[in-house]
PDB file of C-alpha atoms in Angstrom:
ATOM      1  CA  MET A 861      89.641   6.019-142.176  1.00  0.00           C
ATOM      2  CA  SER A 862      90.854   4.773-138.774  1.00  0.00           C
ATOM      3  CA  MET A 863      92.165   1.267-138.113  1.00  0.00           C
ATOM      4  CA  ARG A 864      89.089   0.558-135.964  1.00  0.00           C
ATOM      5  CA  THR A 865      86.801   1.494-138.833  1.00  0.00           C
ATOM      6  CA  LEU A 866      88.795  -0.651-141.263  1.00  0.00           C
ATOM      7  CA  ALA A 867      88.654  -3.600-138.867  1.00  0.00           C
ATOM      8  CA  ALA A 868      84.900  -3.184-138.375  1.00  0.00           C
ATOM      9  CA  THR A 869      84.393  -3.021-142.141  1.00  0.00           C
ATOM     10  CA  ALA A 870      86.477  -6.179-142.606  1.00  0.00           C
ATOM     11  CA  ALA A 871      84.371  -7.989-140.012  1.00  0.00           C
ATOM     12  CA  ASN A 872      81.169  -6.959-141.809  1.00  0.00           C
ATOM     13  CA  LEU A 873      82.560  -8.251-145.118  1.00  0.00           C
ATOM     14  CA  LEU A 874      83.462 -11.578-143.501  1.00  0.00           C
ATOM     15  CA  TRP A 875      79.927 -11.953-142.162  1.00  0.00           C
ATOM     16  CA  ALA A 876      78.617 -11.135-145.628  1.00  0.00           C
ATOM     17  CA  LEU A 877      80.922 -13.768-147.150  1.00  0.00           C
ATOM     18  CA  PHE A 878      79.636 -16.376-144.700  1.00  0.00           C
ATOM     19  CA  ALA A 879      76.012 -15.487-145.509  1.00  0.00           C
ATOM     20  CA  VAL A 880      76.627 -15.686-149.264  1.00  0.00           C
ATOM     21  CA  GLN A 881      78.329 -19.072-149.111  1.00  0.00           C
ATOM     22  CA  ALA A 882      75.667 -20.419-146.739  1.00  0.00           C
ATOM     23  CA  ILE A 883      72.994 -19.520-149.281  1.00  0.00           C
ATOM     24  CA  ALA A 884      75.068 -20.772-152.228  1.00  0.00           C
ATOM     25  CA  GLY A 885      75.668 -24.081-150.464  1.00  0.00           C
ATOM     26  CA  HIS A 886      71.972 -24.906-150.797  1.00  0.00           C
ATOM     27  CA  PHE A 887      72.206 -24.781-154.576  1.00  0.00           C
ATOM     28  CA  VAL A 888      75.737 -25.874-155.547  1.00  0.00           C
ATOM     29  CA  ASP A 889      78.573 -27.922-154.110  1.00  0.00           C
ATOM     30  CA  LEU A 890      81.217 -25.581-152.753  1.00  0.00           C
ATOM     31  CA  PRO A 891      84.815 -26.389-153.841  1.00  0.00           C
ATOM     32  CA  TYR A 892      86.136 -26.780-150.274  1.00  0.00           C
ATOM     33  CA  ASP A 893      85.445 -28.707-147.092  1.00  0.00           C
ATOM     34  CA  TYR A 894      82.417 -27.762-144.997  1.00  0.00           C
ATOM     35  CA  TRP A 895      84.472 -26.647-141.991  1.00  0.00           C
ATOM     36  CA  LEU A 896      86.384 -24.083-144.055  1.00  0.00           C
ATOM     37  CA  GLY A 897      83.132 -22.211-144.561  1.00  0.00           C
ATOM     38  CA  TRP A 898      83.158 -21.312-140.879  1.00  0.00           C
ATOM     39  CA  LEU A 899      86.534 -19.560-141.041  1.00  0.00           C
ATOM     40  CA  PRO A 900      84.995 -16.157-141.941  1.00  0.00           C
ATOM     41  CA  VAL A 901      82.793 -16.399-138.845  1.00  0.00           C
ATOM     42  CA  ALA A 902      85.746 -17.279-136.623  1.00  0.00           C
ATOM     43  CA  VAL A 903      87.801 -14.368-137.927  1.00  0.00           C
ATOM     44  CA  ALA A 904      84.867 -11.923-137.739  1.00  0.00           C
ATOM     45  CA  VAL A 905      84.135 -12.915-134.136  1.00  0.00           C
ATOM     46  CA  THR A 906      87.826 -12.562-133.249  1.00  0.00           C
ATOM     47  CA  ILE A 907      87.912  -9.085-134.751  1.00  0.00           C
ATOM     48  CA  GLY A 908      84.775  -8.138-132.833  1.00  0.00           C
ATOM     49  CA  ILE A 909      86.241  -9.326-129.531  1.00  0.00           C
ATOM     50  CA  ALA A 910      89.488  -7.492-130.224  1.00  0.00           C
ATOM     51  CA  LEU A 911      87.652  -4.264-131.031  1.00  0.00           C
ATOM     52  CA  ARG A 912      85.684  -4.431-127.802  1.00  0.00           C
ATOM     53  CA  ARG A 913      88.745  -5.176-125.690  1.00  0.00           C
ATOM     54  CA  THR A 914      90.889  -2.489-127.277  1.00  0.00           C
ATOM     55  CA  HIS A 915      88.234   0.194-127.085  1.00  0.00           C
ATOM     56  CA  VAL A 916      89.390   2.662-124.465  1.00  0.00           C
ATOM     57  CA  SER A 917      87.337   2.185-121.330  1.00  0.00           C
ATOM     58  CA  ARG A 918      87.817   4.859-118.722  1.00  0.00           C
ATOM     59  CA  ASP A 919      88.486   3.830-115.162  1.00  0.00           C
ATOM     60  CA  PRO A 920      85.617   5.041-112.925  1.00  0.00           C
ATOM     61  CA  SER A 921      88.040   7.230-110.967  1.00  0.00           C
ATOM     62  CA  THR A 922      89.141   9.040-114.135  1.00  0.00           C
ATOM     63  CA  ARG A 923      85.790   9.456-115.872  1.00  0.00           C
ATOM     64  CA  PRO A 924      84.889  13.022-116.736  1.00  0.00           C
ATOM     65  CA  ASP A 925      82.071  14.701-114.871  1.00  0.00           C
ATOM     66  CA  PRO A 926      78.668  14.210-116.493  1.00  0.00           C
ATOM     67  CA  VAL A 927      77.607  16.894-118.946  1.00  0.00           C
ATOM     68  CA  GLU A 928      74.327  18.453-117.844  1.00  0.00           C
ATOM     69  CA  VAL A 929      71.783  18.946-120.625  1.00  0.00           C
ATOM     70  CA  ASP A 930      68.028  19.314-120.834  1.00  0.00           C
ATOM     71  CA  PRO A 931      65.841  16.197-121.197  1.00  0.00           C
ATOM     72  CA  PRO A 932      65.147  15.317-124.851  1.00  0.00           C
ATOM     73  CA  VAL A 933      61.422  14.693-124.218  1.00  0.00           C
ATOM     74  CA  THR A 934      58.419  15.970-122.314  1.00  0.00           C
ATOM     75  CA  GLY A 935      55.684  13.942-120.671  1.00  0.00           C
ATOM     76  CA  THR A 936      56.013  10.666-118.778  1.00  0.00           C
ATOM     77  CA  TRP A 937      58.656   8.128-119.773  1.00  0.00           C
ATOM     78  CA  SER A 938      60.405   5.055-118.333  1.00  0.00           C
ATOM     79  CA  ALA A 939      64.102   4.259-118.621  1.00  0.00           C
ATOM     80  CA  LEU A 940      65.673   1.050-119.934  1.00  0.00           C
ATOM     81  CA  ASN A 941      69.327   0.024-120.364  1.00  0.00           C
ATOM     82  CA  SER A 942      70.478   2.910-118.226  1.00  0.00           C
ATOM     83  CA  PRO A 943      74.053   3.868-117.243  1.00  0.00           C
ATOM     84  CA  ALA A 944      72.640   4.378-113.747  1.00  0.00           C
ATOM     85  CA  ASP A 945      72.550   0.561-113.501  1.00  0.00           C
ATOM     86  CA  LYS A 946      75.713  -0.511-115.336  1.00  0.00           C
ATOM     87  CA  VAL A 947      78.480   0.802-117.550  1.00  0.00           C
ATOM     88  CA  PRO A 948      78.580   0.177-120.442  1.00  0.00           C
ATOM     89  CA  SER A 949      74.815   0.459-120.338  1.00  0.00           C
ATOM     90  CA  HIS A 950      74.196  -1.622-123.469  1.00  0.00           C
ATOM     91  CA  GLY A 951      76.947  -4.143-122.768  1.00  0.00           C
ATOM     92  CA  THR A 952      79.395  -2.580-125.220  1.00  0.00           C
ATOM     93  CA  HIS A 953      81.507   0.538-125.711  1.00  0.00           C
ATOM     94  CA  ALA A 954      81.034   0.283-129.493  1.00  0.00           C
ATOM     95  CA  LEU A 955      79.265   3.093-131.382  1.00  0.00           C
ATOM     96  CA  GLY A 956      79.847   5.451-128.460  1.00  0.00           C
ATOM     97  CA  GLN A 957      77.208   3.655-126.374  1.00  0.00           C
ATOM     98  CA  THR A 958      79.072   3.526-123.042  1.00  0.00           C
ATOM     99  CA  TYR A 959      76.627   5.858-121.264  1.00  0.00           C
ATOM    100  CA  ALA A 960      73.626   5.522-123.598  1.00  0.00           C
ATOM    101  CA  ILE A 961      70.066   5.244-122.331  1.00  0.00           C
ATOM    102  CA  ASP A 962      66.813   3.930-123.830  1.00  0.00           C
ATOM    103  CA  ILE A 963      63.505   5.487-122.827  1.00  0.00           C
ATOM    104  CA  VAL A 964      59.897   4.548-123.631  1.00  0.00           C
ATOM    105  CA  ALA A 965      56.796   6.718-123.267  1.00  0.00           C
ATOM    106  CA  GLU A 966      54.087   5.890-120.749  1.00  0.00           C
ATOM    107  CA  SER A 967      50.441   6.934-121.014  1.00  0.00           C
ATOM    108  CA  ALA A 968      47.452   6.387-118.751  1.00  0.00           C
ATOM    109  CA  GLU A 969      45.068   6.956-121.668  1.00  0.00           C
ATOM    110  CA  ARG A 970      46.938   4.609-124.028  1.00  0.00           C
ATOM    111  CA  PRO A 971      49.019   2.176-121.928  1.00  0.00           C
ATOM    112  CA  ARG A 972      52.205   0.858-123.459  1.00  0.00           C
ATOM    113  CA  PRO A 973      51.788  -2.809-124.498  1.00  0.00           C
ATOM    114  CA  GLY A 974      53.744  -5.235-122.346  1.00  0.00           C
ATOM    115  CA  PHE A 975      56.005  -8.058-123.469  1.00  0.00           C
ATOM    116  CA  ALA A 976      54.010 -10.859-125.116  1.00  0.00           C
ATOM    117  CA  TRP A 977      54.984 -14.454-124.388  1.00  0.00           C
ATOM    118  CA  LEU A 978      53.112 -15.899-127.365  1.00  0.00           C
ATOM    119  CA  TRP A 979      50.645 -13.513-129.015  1.00  0.00           C
ATOM    120  CA  PRO A 980      50.638 -11.060-130.663  1.00  0.00           C
ATOM    121  CA  VAL A 981      53.998 -11.807-132.266  1.00  0.00           C
ATOM    122  CA  ALA A 982      54.296  -8.206-133.464  1.00  0.00           C
ATOM    123  CA  ARG A 983      52.356  -4.992-132.956  1.00  0.00           C
ATOM    124  CA  ARG A 984      51.805  -1.866-134.991  1.00  0.00           C
ATOM    125  CA  ASN A 985      53.931   1.095-133.952  1.00  0.00           C
ATOM    126  CA  GLY A 986      50.830   3.174-133.309  1.00  0.00           C
ATOM    127  CA  ASP A 987      50.021   0.892-130.365  1.00  0.00           C
ATOM    128  CA  PHE A 988      52.949   2.424-128.472  1.00  0.00           C
ATOM    129  CA  PRO A 989      52.635   5.922-126.972  1.00  0.00           C
ATOM    130  CA  ALA A 990      56.288   6.707-127.800  1.00  0.00           C
ATOM    131  CA  PHE A 991      55.698   6.475-131.546  1.00  0.00           C
ATOM    132  CA  GLY A 992      55.518   9.972-132.999  1.00  0.00           C
ATOM    133  CA  ALA A 993      56.419  11.717-129.732  1.00  0.00           C
ATOM    134  CA  PRO A 994      58.447  14.902-130.326  1.00  0.00           C
ATOM    135  CA  LEU A 995      62.165  14.817-129.551  1.00  0.00           C
ATOM    136  CA  LEU A 996      63.790  18.051-128.444  1.00  0.00           C
ATOM    137  CA  ALA A 997      67.261  19.552-128.603  1.00  0.00           C
ATOM    138  CA  VAL A 998      68.948  19.078-125.222  1.00  0.00           C
ATOM    139  CA  ALA A 999      71.050  22.226-125.691  1.00  0.00           C
ATOM    140  CA  ASP A1000      71.936  24.856-128.250  1.00  0.00           C
ATOM    141  CA  GLY A1001      73.943  23.254-131.023  1.00  0.00           C
ATOM    142  CA  THR A1002      74.534  22.516-134.687  1.00  0.00           C
ATOM    143  CA  VAL A1003      73.184  19.545-136.630  1.00  0.00           C
ATOM    144  CA  VAL A1004      76.131  17.524-137.965  1.00  0.00           C
ATOM    145  CA  ARG A1005      74.411  14.272-138.983  1.00  0.00           C
ATOM    146  CA  ALA A1006      70.794  13.612-139.910  1.00  0.00           C
ATOM    147  CA  GLU A1007      68.935  10.752-141.600  1.00  0.00           C
ATOM    148  CA  ASP A1008      65.300   9.662-141.672  1.00  0.00           C
ATOM    149  CA  ARG A1009      64.896   7.461-144.778  1.00  0.00           C
ATOM    150  CA  LEU A1010      64.897   4.036-143.090  1.00  0.00           C
ATOM    151  CA  ARG A1011      61.581   2.313-142.467  1.00  0.00           C
ATOM    152  CA  ASP A1012      59.878   1.843-139.105  1.00  0.00           C
ATOM    153  CA  HIS A1013      59.323  -1.896-138.637  1.00  0.00           C
ATOM    154  CA  LEU A1014      56.766  -3.682-136.481  1.00  0.00           C
ATOM    155  CA  SER A1015      57.544  -4.336-132.829  1.00  0.00           C
ATOM    156  CA  ARG A1016      59.714  -7.270-131.769  1.00  0.00           C
ATOM    157  CA  ASN A1017      58.621  -7.358-128.109  1.00  0.00           C
ATOM    158  CA  SER A1018      57.379 -10.940-127.965  1.00  0.00           C
ATOM    159  CA  LEU A1019      59.044 -14.249-127.194  1.00  0.00           C
ATOM    160  CA  PRO A1020      58.474 -15.687-130.711  1.00  0.00           C
ATOM    161  CA  ALA A1021      59.905 -12.519-132.312  1.00  0.00           C
ATOM    162  CA  LEU A1022      63.114 -12.356-130.280  1.00  0.00           C
ATOM    163  CA  PRO A1023      64.987 -15.204-132.071  1.00  0.00           C
ATOM    164  CA  TYR A1024      64.281 -13.480-135.388  1.00  0.00           C
ATOM    165  CA  PHE A1025      65.359 -10.131-133.928  1.00  0.00           C
ATOM    166  CA  PHE A1026      68.672 -11.417-132.564  1.00  0.00           C
ATOM    167  CA  PHE A1027      69.753 -14.092-135.028  1.00  0.00           C
ATOM    168  CA  VAL A1028      68.265 -13.058-138.369  1.00  0.00           C
ATOM    169  CA  GLU A1029      67.550  -9.354-138.341  1.00  0.00           C
ATOM    170  CA  GLY A1030      70.510  -8.661-136.074  1.00  0.00           C
ATOM    171  CA  LEU A1031      72.916 -10.412-138.465  1.00  0.00           C
ATOM    172  CA  PHE A1032      71.771  -8.462-141.505  1.00  0.00           C
ATOM    173  CA  ARG A1033      71.770  -5.165-139.624  1.00  0.00           C
ATOM    174  CA  THR A1034      75.373  -5.850-138.591  1.00  0.00           C
ATOM    175  CA  LEU A1035      76.260  -6.486-142.227  1.00  0.00           C
ATOM    176  CA  GLY A1036      74.616  -3.191-143.176  1.00  0.00           C
ATOM    177  CA  GLY A1037      76.838  -1.170-140.858  1.00  0.00           C
ATOM    178  CA  PRO A1038      76.113   1.294-138.026  1.00  0.00           C
ATOM    179  CA  ARG A1039      73.291   3.159-139.788  1.00  0.00           C
ATOM    180  CA  ARG A1040      71.239  -0.045-139.970  1.00  0.00           C
ATOM    181  CA  ILE A1041      71.708  -0.522-136.209  1.00  0.00           C
ATOM    182  CA  ILE A1042      71.162   3.085-135.179  1.00  0.00           C
ATOM    183  CA  GLY A1043      68.345   3.580-137.642  1.00  0.00           C
ATOM    184  CA  ASN A1044      67.176   7.083-138.448  1.00  0.00           C
ATOM    185  CA  HIS A1045      69.148   9.490-136.320  1.00  0.00           C
ATOM    186  CA  VAL A1046      70.348  13.019-135.694  1.00  0.00           C
ATOM    187  CA  VAL A1047      73.615  14.161-134.094  1.00  0.00           C
ATOM    188  CA  LEU A1048      74.078  17.620-132.564  1.00  0.00           C
ATOM    189  CA  ASP A1049      77.398  19.346-131.936  1.00  0.00           C
ATOM    190  CA  LEU A1050      76.908  20.916-128.497  1.00  0.00           C
ATOM    191  CA  GLY A1051      80.364  22.485-128.414  1.00  0.00           C
ATOM    192  CA  ASP A1052      83.385  21.744-126.218  1.00  0.00           C
ATOM    193  CA  GLY A1053      83.861  18.377-127.922  1.00  0.00           C
ATOM    194  CA  THR A1054      80.442  17.014-126.898  1.00  0.00           C
ATOM    195  CA  TYR A1055      77.915  15.550-129.331  1.00  0.00           C
ATOM    196  CA  ALA A1056      74.362  14.323-128.670  1.00  0.00           C
ATOM    197  CA  MET A1057      72.903  11.465-130.691  1.00  0.00           C
ATOM    198  CA  TYR A1058      69.219  10.546-130.969  1.00  0.00           C
ATOM    199  CA  ALA A1059      68.575   7.125-132.560  1.00  0.00           C
ATOM    200  CA  HIS A1060      65.601   5.093-133.905  1.00  0.00           C
ATOM    201  CA  LEU A1061      63.761   8.164-135.201  1.00  0.00           C
ATOM    202  CA  ARG A1062      60.515   7.955-137.148  1.00  0.00           C
ATOM    203  CA  ARG A1063      60.888   7.829-140.897  1.00  0.00           C
ATOM    204  CA  GLY A1064      60.354  11.203-142.560  1.00  0.00           C
ATOM    205  CA  SER A1065      60.055  13.058-139.237  1.00  0.00           C
ATOM    206  CA  LEU A1066      63.241  15.173-139.274  1.00  0.00           C
ATOM    207  CA  ARG A1067      62.576  18.880-138.893  1.00  0.00           C
ATOM    208  CA  VAL A1068      66.224  19.895-139.235  1.00  0.00           C
ATOM    209  CA  ARG A1069      69.058  19.223-141.636  1.00  0.00           C
ATOM    210  CA  VAL A1070      72.852  19.169-141.495  1.00  0.00           C
ATOM    211  CA  GLY A1071      74.232  22.650-140.833  1.00  0.00           C
ATOM    212  CA  ASP A1072      71.155  23.987-139.020  1.00  0.00           C
ATOM    213  CA  ARG A1073      71.641  25.807-135.733  1.00  0.00           C
ATOM    214  CA  VAL A1074      69.143  24.703-133.092  1.00  0.00           C
ATOM    215  CA  ALA A1075      68.135  26.063-129.712  1.00  0.00           C
ATOM    216  CA  ALA A1076      67.551  24.066-126.553  1.00  0.00           C
ATOM    217  CA  GLY A1077      63.996  22.710-126.540  1.00  0.00           C
ATOM    218  CA  GLN A1078      63.577  22.985-130.317  1.00  0.00           C
ATOM    219  CA  PRO A1079      61.792  19.993-131.931  1.00  0.00           C
ATOM    220  CA  LEU A1080      64.199  17.897-134.003  1.00  0.00           C
ATOM    221  CA  ALA A1081      62.203  14.841-135.082  1.00  0.00           C
ATOM    222  CA  SER A1082      59.749  12.236-133.800  1.00  0.00           C
ATOM    223  CA  CYS A1083      60.361   9.040-131.876  1.00  0.00           C
ATOM    224  CA  GLY A1084      60.206   5.974-134.112  1.00  0.00           C
ATOM    225  CA  ASN A1085      61.084   2.310-134.443  1.00  0.00           C
ATOM    226  CA  SER A1086      63.810   2.224-137.090  1.00  0.00           C
ATOM    227  CA  GLY A1087      67.058   0.285-136.881  1.00  0.00           C
ATOM    228  CA  ASN A1088      67.862  -2.315-134.231  1.00  0.00           C
ATOM    229  CA  SER A1089      64.815  -1.715-132.046  1.00  0.00           C
ATOM    230  CA  THR A1090      62.249  -3.969-130.396  1.00  0.00           C
ATOM    231  CA  GLU A1091      59.633  -1.235-129.951  1.00  0.00           C
ATOM    232  CA  PRO A1092      59.288   2.530-130.498  1.00  0.00           C
ATOM    233  CA  HIS A1093      61.711   4.244-128.148  1.00  0.00           C
ATOM    234  CA  LEU A1094      64.459   6.845-127.980  1.00  0.00           C
ATOM    235  CA  HIS A1095      68.097   5.821-127.699  1.00  0.00           C
ATOM    236  CA  PHE A1096      70.028   8.860-126.432  1.00  0.00           C
ATOM    237  CA  GLN A1097      73.726   9.286-125.801  1.00  0.00           C
ATOM    238  CA  LEU A1098      76.487  11.854-125.532  1.00  0.00           C
ATOM    239  CA  MET A1099      79.851  11.178-127.194  1.00  0.00           C
ATOM    240  CA  ASP A1100      83.137  12.914-127.916  1.00  0.00           C
ATOM    241  CA  GLY A1101      82.904  12.942-131.718  1.00  0.00           C
ATOM    242  CA  PRO A1102      80.302  13.199-134.483  1.00  0.00           C
ATOM    243  CA  ASP A1103      80.880   9.683-135.865  1.00  0.00           C
ATOM    244  CA  PRO A1104      79.619   6.888-133.555  1.00  0.00           C
ATOM    245  CA  ARG A1105      81.986   4.411-135.254  1.00  0.00           C
ATOM    246  CA  THR A1106      85.001   6.133-133.698  1.00  0.00           C
ATOM    247  CA  ALA A1107      83.552   8.197-130.824  1.00  0.00           C
ATOM    248  CA  GLN A1108      83.696   7.344-127.134  1.00  0.00           C
ATOM    249  CA  GLY A1109      80.745   7.760-124.827  1.00  0.00           C
ATOM    250  CA  VAL A1110      80.431  10.788-122.525  1.00  0.00           C
ATOM    251  CA  PRO A1111      78.419  10.691-119.258  1.00  0.00           C
ATOM    252  CA  PHE A1112      75.285  12.842-119.138  1.00  0.00           C
ATOM    253  CA  THR A1113      72.729  14.042-116.652  1.00  0.00           C
ATOM    254  CA  TRP A1114      69.352  15.545-117.527  1.00  0.00           C
ATOM    255  CA  ARG A1115      68.542  18.821-115.843  1.00  0.00           C
ATOM    256  CA  GLY A1116      65.790  18.303-113.267  1.00  0.00           C
ATOM    257  CA  VAL A1117      65.783  14.521-113.840  1.00  0.00           C
ATOM    258  CA  GLY A1118      69.323  13.225-113.405  1.00  0.00           C
ATOM    259  CA  VAL A1119      69.980   9.773-114.859  1.00  0.00           C
ATOM    260  CA  PRO A1120      66.901   7.579-114.369  1.00  0.00           C
ATOM    261  CA  ALA A1121      67.601   3.943-113.539  1.00  0.00           C
ATOM    262  CA  GLY A1122      66.133   1.035-115.470  1.00  0.00           C
ATOM    263  CA  GLY A1123      62.411   0.763-114.756  1.00  0.00           C
ATOM    264  CA  GLU A1124      62.268   4.221-113.220  1.00  0.00           C
ATOM    265  CA  THR A1125      59.466   6.473-114.477  1.00  0.00           C
ATOM    266  CA  PHE A1126      60.012  10.224-114.768  1.00  0.00           C
ATOM    267  CA  THR A1127      57.951  13.162-115.949  1.00  0.00           C
ATOM    268  CA  VAL A1128      59.143  16.292-117.709  1.00  0.00           C
ATOM    269  CA  ALA A1129      56.796  19.275-117.935  1.00  0.00           C
ATOM    270  CA  PRO A1130      56.656  21.194-121.231  1.00  0.00           C
ATOM    271  CA  ALA A1131      58.688  24.399-121.219  1.00  0.00           C
ATOM    272  CA  ARG A1132      56.714  27.554-120.641  1.00  0.00           C
ATOM    273  CA  LEU A1133      56.681  29.921-123.592  1.00  0.00           C
TER     274      LEU A1133
END
């Protein structure tokens, strides 16, 4: 286990300690001053800042060329949190997310619900055209990680739901480790030290398992809303190792699409058989 992994685990334990004592404090008098209870938070935050600052961030002039792969979807989609707009795209290099992208499906027949200021607080996943959409292998490769046992929760794309998403659900997902953030996922070894990760998959939708060889365009799973997600969408990234806890992000470009910017809509035609 690397020092970064040990430090991240220690930070999670400190957050857990803070949560436990906060709950216990409602029922019993703790044998120390109130301010001491905040020490685990201070140390955990310090560790988090140190991890982000020490994570190797490549200078733009020394970044490797993007790896060209096929798009992971067909149909019409829109991009969010794209590396075409900023790097790191999600505001952090952690979990190999430097060049990650989020995409949501668009449909004229079943329009994607917009952000709700008050109501409804949450929506069913079936209201979103991305939910259940097939996700495809972007290149020939081997499945090295695969999980689809985590539940798909309701949407969080409303103003009343966001505080819960960030401050309650987000805290407990952090305590649960990377798998609770990534949700159901699959990682492909594409060769030459490049790995593709698909996150927030639909529960029970995996069509492959660890060790399987897959061909470009082969269905892997379905788009879902598991993990740290506000609505059904695909989080896609390339990285230089199979474990997102220690991997660094790798730039990508989708064949025929490029790297769509945030808000940009793109369409991918199904492959001809």
